[in-house]
PDB file of N, CA, C and O in Angstrom:
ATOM      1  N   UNK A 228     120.714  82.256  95.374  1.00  0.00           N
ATOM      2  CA  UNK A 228     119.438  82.952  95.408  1.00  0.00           C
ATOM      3  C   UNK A 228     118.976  83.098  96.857  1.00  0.00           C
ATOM      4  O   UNK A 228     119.198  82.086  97.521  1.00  0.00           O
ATOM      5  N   UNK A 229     118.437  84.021  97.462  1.00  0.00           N
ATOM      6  CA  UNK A 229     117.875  84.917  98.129  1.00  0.00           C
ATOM      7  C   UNK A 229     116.539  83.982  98.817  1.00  0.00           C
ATOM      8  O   UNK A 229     115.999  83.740  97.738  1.00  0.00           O
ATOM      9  N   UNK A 230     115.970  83.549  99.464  1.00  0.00           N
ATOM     10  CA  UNK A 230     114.209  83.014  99.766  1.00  0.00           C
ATOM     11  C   UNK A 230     113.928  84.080  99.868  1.00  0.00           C
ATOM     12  O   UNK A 230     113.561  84.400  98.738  1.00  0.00           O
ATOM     13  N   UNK A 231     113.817  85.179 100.703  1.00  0.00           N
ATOM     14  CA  UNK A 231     113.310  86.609 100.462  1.00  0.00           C
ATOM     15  C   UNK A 231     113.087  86.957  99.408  1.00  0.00           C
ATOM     16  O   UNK A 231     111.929  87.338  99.238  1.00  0.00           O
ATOM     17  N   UNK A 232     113.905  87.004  98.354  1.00  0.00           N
ATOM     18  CA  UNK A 232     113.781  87.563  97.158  1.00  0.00           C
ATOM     19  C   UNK A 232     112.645  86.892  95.944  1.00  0.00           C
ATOM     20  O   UNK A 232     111.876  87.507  95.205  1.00  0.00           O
ATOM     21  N   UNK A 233     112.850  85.587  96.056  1.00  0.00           N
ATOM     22  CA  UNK A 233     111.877  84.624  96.083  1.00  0.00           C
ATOM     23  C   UNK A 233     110.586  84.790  95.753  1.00  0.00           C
ATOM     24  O   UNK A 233     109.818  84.742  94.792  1.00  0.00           O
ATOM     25  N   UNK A 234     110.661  85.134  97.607  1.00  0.00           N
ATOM     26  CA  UNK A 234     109.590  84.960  98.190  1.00  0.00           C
ATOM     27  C   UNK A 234     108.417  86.261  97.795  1.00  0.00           C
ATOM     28  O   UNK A 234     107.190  86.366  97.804  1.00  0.00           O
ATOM     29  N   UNK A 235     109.529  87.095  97.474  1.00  0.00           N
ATOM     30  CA  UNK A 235     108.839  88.710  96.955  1.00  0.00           C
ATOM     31  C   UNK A 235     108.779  88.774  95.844  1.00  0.00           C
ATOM     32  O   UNK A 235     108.188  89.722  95.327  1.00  0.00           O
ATOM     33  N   UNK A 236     109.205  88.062  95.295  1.00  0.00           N
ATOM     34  CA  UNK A 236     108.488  87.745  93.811  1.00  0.00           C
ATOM     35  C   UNK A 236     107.574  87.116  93.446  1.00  0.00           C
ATOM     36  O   UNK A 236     107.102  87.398  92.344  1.00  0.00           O
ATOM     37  N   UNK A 237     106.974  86.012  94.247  1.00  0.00           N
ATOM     38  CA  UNK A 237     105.871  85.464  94.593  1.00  0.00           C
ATOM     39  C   UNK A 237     105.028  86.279  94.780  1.00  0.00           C
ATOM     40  O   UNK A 237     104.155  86.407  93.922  1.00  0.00           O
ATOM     41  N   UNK A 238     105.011  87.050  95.895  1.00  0.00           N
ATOM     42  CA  UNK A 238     104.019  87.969  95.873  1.00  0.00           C
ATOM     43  C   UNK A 238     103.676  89.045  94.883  1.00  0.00           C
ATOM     44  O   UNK A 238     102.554  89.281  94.435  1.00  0.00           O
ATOM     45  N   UNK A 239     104.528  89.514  94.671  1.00  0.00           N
ATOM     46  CA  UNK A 239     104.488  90.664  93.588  1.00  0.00           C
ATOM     47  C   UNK A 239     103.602  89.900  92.327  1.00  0.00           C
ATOM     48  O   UNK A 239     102.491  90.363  92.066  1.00  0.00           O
ATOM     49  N   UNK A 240     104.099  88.758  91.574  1.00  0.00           N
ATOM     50  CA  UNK A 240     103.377  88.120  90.793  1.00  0.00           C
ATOM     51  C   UNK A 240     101.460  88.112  91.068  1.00  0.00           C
ATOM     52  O   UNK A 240     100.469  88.631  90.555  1.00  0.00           O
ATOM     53  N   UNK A 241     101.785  87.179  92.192  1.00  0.00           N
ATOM     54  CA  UNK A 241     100.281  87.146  93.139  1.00  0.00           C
ATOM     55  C   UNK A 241      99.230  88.404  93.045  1.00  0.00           C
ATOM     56  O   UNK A 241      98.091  88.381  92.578  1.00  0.00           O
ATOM     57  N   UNK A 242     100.024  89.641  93.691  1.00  0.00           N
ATOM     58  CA  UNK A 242      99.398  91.049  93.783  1.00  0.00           C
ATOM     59  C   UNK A 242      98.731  91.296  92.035  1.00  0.00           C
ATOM     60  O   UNK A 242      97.623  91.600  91.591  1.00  0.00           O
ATOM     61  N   UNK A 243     100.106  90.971  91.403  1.00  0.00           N
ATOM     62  CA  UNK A 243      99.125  91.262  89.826  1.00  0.00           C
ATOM     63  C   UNK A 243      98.366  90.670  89.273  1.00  0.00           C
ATOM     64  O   UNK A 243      97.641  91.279  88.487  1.00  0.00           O
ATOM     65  N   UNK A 244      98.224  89.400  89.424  1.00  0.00           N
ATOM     66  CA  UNK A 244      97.400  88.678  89.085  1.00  0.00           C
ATOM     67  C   UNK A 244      96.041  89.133  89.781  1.00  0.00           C
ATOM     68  O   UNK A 244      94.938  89.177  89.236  1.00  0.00           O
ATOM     69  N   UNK A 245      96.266  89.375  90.745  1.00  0.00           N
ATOM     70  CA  UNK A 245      94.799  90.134  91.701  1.00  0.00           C
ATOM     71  C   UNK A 245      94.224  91.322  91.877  1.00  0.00           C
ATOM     72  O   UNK A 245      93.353  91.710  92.655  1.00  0.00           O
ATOM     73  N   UNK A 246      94.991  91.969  90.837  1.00  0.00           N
ATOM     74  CA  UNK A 246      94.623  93.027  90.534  1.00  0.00           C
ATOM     75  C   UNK A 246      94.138  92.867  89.213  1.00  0.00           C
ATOM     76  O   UNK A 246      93.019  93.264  88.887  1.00  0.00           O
ATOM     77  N   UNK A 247      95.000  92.249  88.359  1.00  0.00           N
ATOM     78  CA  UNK A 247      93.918  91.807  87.158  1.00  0.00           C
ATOM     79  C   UNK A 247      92.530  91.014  86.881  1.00  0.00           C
ATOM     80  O   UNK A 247      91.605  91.090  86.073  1.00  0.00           O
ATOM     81  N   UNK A 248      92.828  90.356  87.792  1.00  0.00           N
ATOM     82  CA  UNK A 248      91.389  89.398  88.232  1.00  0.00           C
ATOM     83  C   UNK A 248      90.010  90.892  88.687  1.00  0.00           C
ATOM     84  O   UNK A 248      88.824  90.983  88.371  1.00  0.00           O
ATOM     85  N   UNK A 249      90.878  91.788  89.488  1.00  0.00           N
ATOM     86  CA  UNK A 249      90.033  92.763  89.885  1.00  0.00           C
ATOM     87  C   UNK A 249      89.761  94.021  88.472  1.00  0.00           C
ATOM     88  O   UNK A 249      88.935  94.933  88.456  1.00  0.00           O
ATOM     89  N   UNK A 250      90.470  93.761  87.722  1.00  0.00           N
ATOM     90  CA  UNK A 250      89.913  95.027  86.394  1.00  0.00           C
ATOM     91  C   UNK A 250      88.924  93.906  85.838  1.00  0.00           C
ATOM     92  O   UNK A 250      87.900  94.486  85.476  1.00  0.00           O
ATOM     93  N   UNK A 251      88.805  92.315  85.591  1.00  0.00           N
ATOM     94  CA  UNK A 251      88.284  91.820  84.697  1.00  0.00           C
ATOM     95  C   UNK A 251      86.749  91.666  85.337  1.00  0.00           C
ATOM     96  O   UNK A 251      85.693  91.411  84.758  1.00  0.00           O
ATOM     97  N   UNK A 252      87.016  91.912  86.718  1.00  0.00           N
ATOM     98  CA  UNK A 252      85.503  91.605  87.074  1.00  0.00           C
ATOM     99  C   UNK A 252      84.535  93.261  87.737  1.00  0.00           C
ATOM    100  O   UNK A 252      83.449  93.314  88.315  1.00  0.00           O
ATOM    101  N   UNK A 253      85.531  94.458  87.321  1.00  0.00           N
ATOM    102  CA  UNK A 253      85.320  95.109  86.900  1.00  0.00           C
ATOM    103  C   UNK A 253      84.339  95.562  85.587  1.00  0.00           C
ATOM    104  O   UNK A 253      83.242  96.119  85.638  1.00  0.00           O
ATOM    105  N   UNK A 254      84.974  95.210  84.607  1.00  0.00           N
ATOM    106  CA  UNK A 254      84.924  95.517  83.418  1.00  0.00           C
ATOM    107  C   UNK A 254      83.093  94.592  83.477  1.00  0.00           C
ATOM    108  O   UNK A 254      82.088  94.955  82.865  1.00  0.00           O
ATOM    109  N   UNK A 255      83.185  93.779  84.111  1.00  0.00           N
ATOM    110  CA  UNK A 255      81.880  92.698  83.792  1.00  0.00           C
ATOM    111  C   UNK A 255      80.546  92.463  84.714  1.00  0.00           C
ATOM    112  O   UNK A 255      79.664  91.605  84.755  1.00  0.00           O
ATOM    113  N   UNK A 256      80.881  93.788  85.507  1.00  0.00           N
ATOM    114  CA  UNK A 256      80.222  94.054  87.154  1.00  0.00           C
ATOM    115  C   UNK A 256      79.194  94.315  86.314  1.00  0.00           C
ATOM    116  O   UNK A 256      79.348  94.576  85.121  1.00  0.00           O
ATOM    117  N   UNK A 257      77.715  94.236  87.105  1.00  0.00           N
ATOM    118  CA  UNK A 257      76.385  94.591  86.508  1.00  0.00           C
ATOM    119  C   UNK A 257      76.277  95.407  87.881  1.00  0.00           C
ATOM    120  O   UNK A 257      75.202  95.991  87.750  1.00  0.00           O
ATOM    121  N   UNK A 258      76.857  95.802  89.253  1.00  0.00           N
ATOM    122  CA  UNK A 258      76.758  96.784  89.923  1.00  0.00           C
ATOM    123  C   UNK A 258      76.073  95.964  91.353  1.00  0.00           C
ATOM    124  O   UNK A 258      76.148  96.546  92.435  1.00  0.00           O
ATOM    125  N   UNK A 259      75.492  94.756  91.276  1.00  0.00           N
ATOM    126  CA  UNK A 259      75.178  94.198  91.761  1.00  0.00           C
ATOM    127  C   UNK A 259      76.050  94.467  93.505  1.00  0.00           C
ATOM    128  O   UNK A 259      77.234  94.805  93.530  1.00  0.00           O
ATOM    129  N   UNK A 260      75.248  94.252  94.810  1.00  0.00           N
ATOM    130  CA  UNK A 260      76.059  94.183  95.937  1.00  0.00           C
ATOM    131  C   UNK A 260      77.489  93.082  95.771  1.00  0.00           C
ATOM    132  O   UNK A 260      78.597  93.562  96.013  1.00  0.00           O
ATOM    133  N   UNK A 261      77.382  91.756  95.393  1.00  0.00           N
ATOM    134  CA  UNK A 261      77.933  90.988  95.640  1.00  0.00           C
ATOM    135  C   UNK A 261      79.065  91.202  94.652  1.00  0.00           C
ATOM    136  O   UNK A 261      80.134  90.994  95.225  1.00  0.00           O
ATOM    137  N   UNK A 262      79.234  91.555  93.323  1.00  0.00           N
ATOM    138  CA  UNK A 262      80.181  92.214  92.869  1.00  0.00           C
ATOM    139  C   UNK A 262      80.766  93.182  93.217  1.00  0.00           C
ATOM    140  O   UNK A 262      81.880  93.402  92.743  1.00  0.00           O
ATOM    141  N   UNK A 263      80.200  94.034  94.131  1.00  0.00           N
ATOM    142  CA  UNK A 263      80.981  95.356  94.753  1.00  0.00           C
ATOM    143  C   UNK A 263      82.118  94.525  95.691  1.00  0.00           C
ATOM    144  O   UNK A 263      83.339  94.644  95.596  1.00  0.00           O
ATOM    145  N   UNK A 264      81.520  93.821  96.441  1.00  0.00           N
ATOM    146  CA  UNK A 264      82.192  93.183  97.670  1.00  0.00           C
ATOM    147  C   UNK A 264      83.639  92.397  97.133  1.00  0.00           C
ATOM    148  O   UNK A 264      84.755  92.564  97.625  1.00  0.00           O
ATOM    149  N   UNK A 265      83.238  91.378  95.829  1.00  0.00           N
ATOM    150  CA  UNK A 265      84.347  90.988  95.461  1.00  0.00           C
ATOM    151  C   UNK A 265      85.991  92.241  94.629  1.00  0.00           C
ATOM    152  O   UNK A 265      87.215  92.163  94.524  1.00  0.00           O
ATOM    153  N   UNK A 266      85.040  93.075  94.318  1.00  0.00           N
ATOM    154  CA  UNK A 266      86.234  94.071  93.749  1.00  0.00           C
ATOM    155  C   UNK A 266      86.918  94.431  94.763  1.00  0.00           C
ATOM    156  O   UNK A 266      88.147  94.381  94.725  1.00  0.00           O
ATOM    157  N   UNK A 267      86.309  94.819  95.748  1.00  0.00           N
ATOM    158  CA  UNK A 267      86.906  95.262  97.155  1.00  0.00           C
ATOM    159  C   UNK A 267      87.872  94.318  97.654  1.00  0.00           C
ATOM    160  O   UNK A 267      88.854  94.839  98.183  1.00  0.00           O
ATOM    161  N   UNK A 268      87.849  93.397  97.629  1.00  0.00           N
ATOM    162  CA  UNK A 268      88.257  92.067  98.537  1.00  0.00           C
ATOM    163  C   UNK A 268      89.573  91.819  97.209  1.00  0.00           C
ATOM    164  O   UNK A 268      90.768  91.952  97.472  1.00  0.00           O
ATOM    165  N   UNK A 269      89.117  91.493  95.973  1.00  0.00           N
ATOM    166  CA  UNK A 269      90.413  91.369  95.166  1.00  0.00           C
ATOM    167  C   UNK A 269      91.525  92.458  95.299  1.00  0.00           C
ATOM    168  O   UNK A 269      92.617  92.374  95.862  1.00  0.00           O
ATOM    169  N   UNK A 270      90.931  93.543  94.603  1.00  0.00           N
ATOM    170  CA  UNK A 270      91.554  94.656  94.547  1.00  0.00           C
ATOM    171  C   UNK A 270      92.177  94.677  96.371  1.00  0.00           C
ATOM    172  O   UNK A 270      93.370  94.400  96.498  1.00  0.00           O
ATOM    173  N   UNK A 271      91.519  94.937  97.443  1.00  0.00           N
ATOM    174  CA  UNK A 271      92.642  95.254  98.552  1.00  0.00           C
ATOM    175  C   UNK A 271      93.789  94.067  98.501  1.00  0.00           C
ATOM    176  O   UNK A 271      94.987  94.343  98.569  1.00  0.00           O
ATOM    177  N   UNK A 272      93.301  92.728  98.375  1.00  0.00           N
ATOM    178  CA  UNK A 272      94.834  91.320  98.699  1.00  0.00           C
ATOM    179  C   UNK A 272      95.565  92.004  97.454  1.00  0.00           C
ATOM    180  O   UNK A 272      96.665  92.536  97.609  1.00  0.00           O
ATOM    181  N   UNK A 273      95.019  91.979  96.399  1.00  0.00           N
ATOM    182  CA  UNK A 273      95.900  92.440  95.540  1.00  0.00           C
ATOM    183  C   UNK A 273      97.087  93.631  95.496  1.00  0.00           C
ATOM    184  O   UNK A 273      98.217  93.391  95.070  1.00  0.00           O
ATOM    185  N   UNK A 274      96.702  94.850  95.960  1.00  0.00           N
ATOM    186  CA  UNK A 274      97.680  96.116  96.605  1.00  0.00           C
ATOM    187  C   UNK A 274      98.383  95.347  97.676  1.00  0.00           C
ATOM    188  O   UNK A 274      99.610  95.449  97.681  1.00  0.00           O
ATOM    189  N   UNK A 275      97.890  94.689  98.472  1.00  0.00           N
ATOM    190  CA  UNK A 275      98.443  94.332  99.686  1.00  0.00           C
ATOM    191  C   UNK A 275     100.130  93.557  99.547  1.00  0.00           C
ATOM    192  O   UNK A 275     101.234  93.724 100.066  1.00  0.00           O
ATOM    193  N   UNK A 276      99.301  92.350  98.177  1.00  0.00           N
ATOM    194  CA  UNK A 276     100.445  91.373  97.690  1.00  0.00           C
ATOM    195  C   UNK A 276     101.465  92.194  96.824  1.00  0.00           C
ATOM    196  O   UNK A 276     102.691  92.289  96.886  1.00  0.00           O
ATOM    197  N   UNK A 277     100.818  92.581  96.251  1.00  0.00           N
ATOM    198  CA  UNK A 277     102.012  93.699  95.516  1.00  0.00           C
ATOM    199  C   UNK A 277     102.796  94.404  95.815  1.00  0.00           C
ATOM    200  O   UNK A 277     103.912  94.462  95.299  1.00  0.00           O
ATOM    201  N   UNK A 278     102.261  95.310  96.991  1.00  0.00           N
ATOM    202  CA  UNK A 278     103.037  96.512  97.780  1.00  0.00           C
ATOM    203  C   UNK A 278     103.982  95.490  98.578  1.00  0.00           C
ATOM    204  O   UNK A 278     105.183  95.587  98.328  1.00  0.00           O
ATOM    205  N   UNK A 279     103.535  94.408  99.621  1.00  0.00           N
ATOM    206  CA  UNK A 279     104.777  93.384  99.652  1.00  0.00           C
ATOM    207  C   UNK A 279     105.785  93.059  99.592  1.00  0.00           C
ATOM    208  O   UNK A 279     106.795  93.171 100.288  1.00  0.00           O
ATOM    209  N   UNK A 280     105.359  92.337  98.131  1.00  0.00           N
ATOM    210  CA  UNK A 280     106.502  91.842  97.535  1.00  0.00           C
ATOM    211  C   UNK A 280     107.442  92.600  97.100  1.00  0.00           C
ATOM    212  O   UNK A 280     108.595  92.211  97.285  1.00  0.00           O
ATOM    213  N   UNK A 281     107.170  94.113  96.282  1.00  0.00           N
ATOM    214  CA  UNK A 281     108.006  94.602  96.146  1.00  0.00           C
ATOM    215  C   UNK A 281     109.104  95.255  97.257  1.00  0.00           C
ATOM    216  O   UNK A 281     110.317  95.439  97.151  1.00  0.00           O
ATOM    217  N   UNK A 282     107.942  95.590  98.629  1.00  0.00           N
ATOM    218  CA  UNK A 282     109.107  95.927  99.614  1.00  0.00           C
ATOM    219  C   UNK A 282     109.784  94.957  99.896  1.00  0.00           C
ATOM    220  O   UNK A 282     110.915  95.422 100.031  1.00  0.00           O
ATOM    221  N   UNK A 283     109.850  93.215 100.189  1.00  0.00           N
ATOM    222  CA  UNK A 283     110.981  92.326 100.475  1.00  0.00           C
ATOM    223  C   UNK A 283     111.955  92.728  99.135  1.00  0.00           C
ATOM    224  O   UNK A 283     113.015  93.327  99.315  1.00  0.00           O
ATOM    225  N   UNK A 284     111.552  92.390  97.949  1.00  0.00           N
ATOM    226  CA  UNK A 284     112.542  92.949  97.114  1.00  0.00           C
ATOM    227  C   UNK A 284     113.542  94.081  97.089  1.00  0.00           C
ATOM    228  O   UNK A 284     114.648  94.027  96.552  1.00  0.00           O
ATOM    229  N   UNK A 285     113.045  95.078  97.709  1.00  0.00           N
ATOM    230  CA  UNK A 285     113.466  96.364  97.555  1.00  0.00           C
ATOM    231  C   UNK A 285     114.810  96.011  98.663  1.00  0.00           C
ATOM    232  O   UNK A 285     116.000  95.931  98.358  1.00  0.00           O
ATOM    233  N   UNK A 286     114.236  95.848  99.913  1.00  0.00           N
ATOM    234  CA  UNK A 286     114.711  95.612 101.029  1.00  0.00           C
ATOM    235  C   UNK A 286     115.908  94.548 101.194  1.00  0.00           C
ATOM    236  O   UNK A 286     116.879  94.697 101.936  1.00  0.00           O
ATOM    237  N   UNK A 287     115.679  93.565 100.448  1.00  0.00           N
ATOM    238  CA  UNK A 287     116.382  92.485 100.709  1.00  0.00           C
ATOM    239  C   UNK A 287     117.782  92.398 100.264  1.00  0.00           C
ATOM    240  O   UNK A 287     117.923  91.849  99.171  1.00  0.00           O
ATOM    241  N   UNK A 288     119.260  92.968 101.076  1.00  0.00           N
ATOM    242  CA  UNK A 288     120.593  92.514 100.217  1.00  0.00           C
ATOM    243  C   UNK A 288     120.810  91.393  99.649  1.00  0.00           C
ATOM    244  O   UNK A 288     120.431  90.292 100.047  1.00  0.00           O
ATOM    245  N   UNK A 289     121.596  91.705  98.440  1.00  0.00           N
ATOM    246  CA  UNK A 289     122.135  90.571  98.092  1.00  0.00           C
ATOM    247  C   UNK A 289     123.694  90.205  98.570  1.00  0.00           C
ATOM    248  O   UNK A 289     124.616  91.005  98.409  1.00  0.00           O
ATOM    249  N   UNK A 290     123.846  89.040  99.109  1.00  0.00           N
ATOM    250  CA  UNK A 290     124.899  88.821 100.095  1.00  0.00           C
ATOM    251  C   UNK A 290     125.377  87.316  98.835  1.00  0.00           C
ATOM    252  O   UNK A 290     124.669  86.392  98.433  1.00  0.00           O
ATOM    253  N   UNK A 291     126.672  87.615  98.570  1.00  0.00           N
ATOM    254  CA  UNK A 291     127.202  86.348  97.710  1.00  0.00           C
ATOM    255  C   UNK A 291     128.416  86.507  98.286  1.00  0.00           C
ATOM    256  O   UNK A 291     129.341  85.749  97.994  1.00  0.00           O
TER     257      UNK A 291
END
């Protein structure tokens, strides 16, 4: 096994989870400032971790 590969699966996991965290507090926002701020803040780590992980994945040969 790969640590890169791993390691981009870690993230990729991560990214979705933070993006789901970001629909659920979505779905439960009363519009409030401080809920805006957190969607923002989930939702961007979340694309961030996702887009990531999948590029080490994408990227990474497998050498055996």
């Amino acid at each position: 096994m790969n640590m890169k590969r791993i390691f981009g699966g870690f993230l990729t996991i991560l990214g979705i989870v933070g993006l789901v965290y970001t629909a659920i507090v979505f779905s439960s926002t009363a519009g409030s400032e401080r809920d805006i701020k957190s969607l923002i803040i989930y939702g961007v780590l979340g694309v961030v971790f996702f887009v990531s992980g999948i590029g080490l994945i994408k990227t990474t040969k497998d050498e055996s």
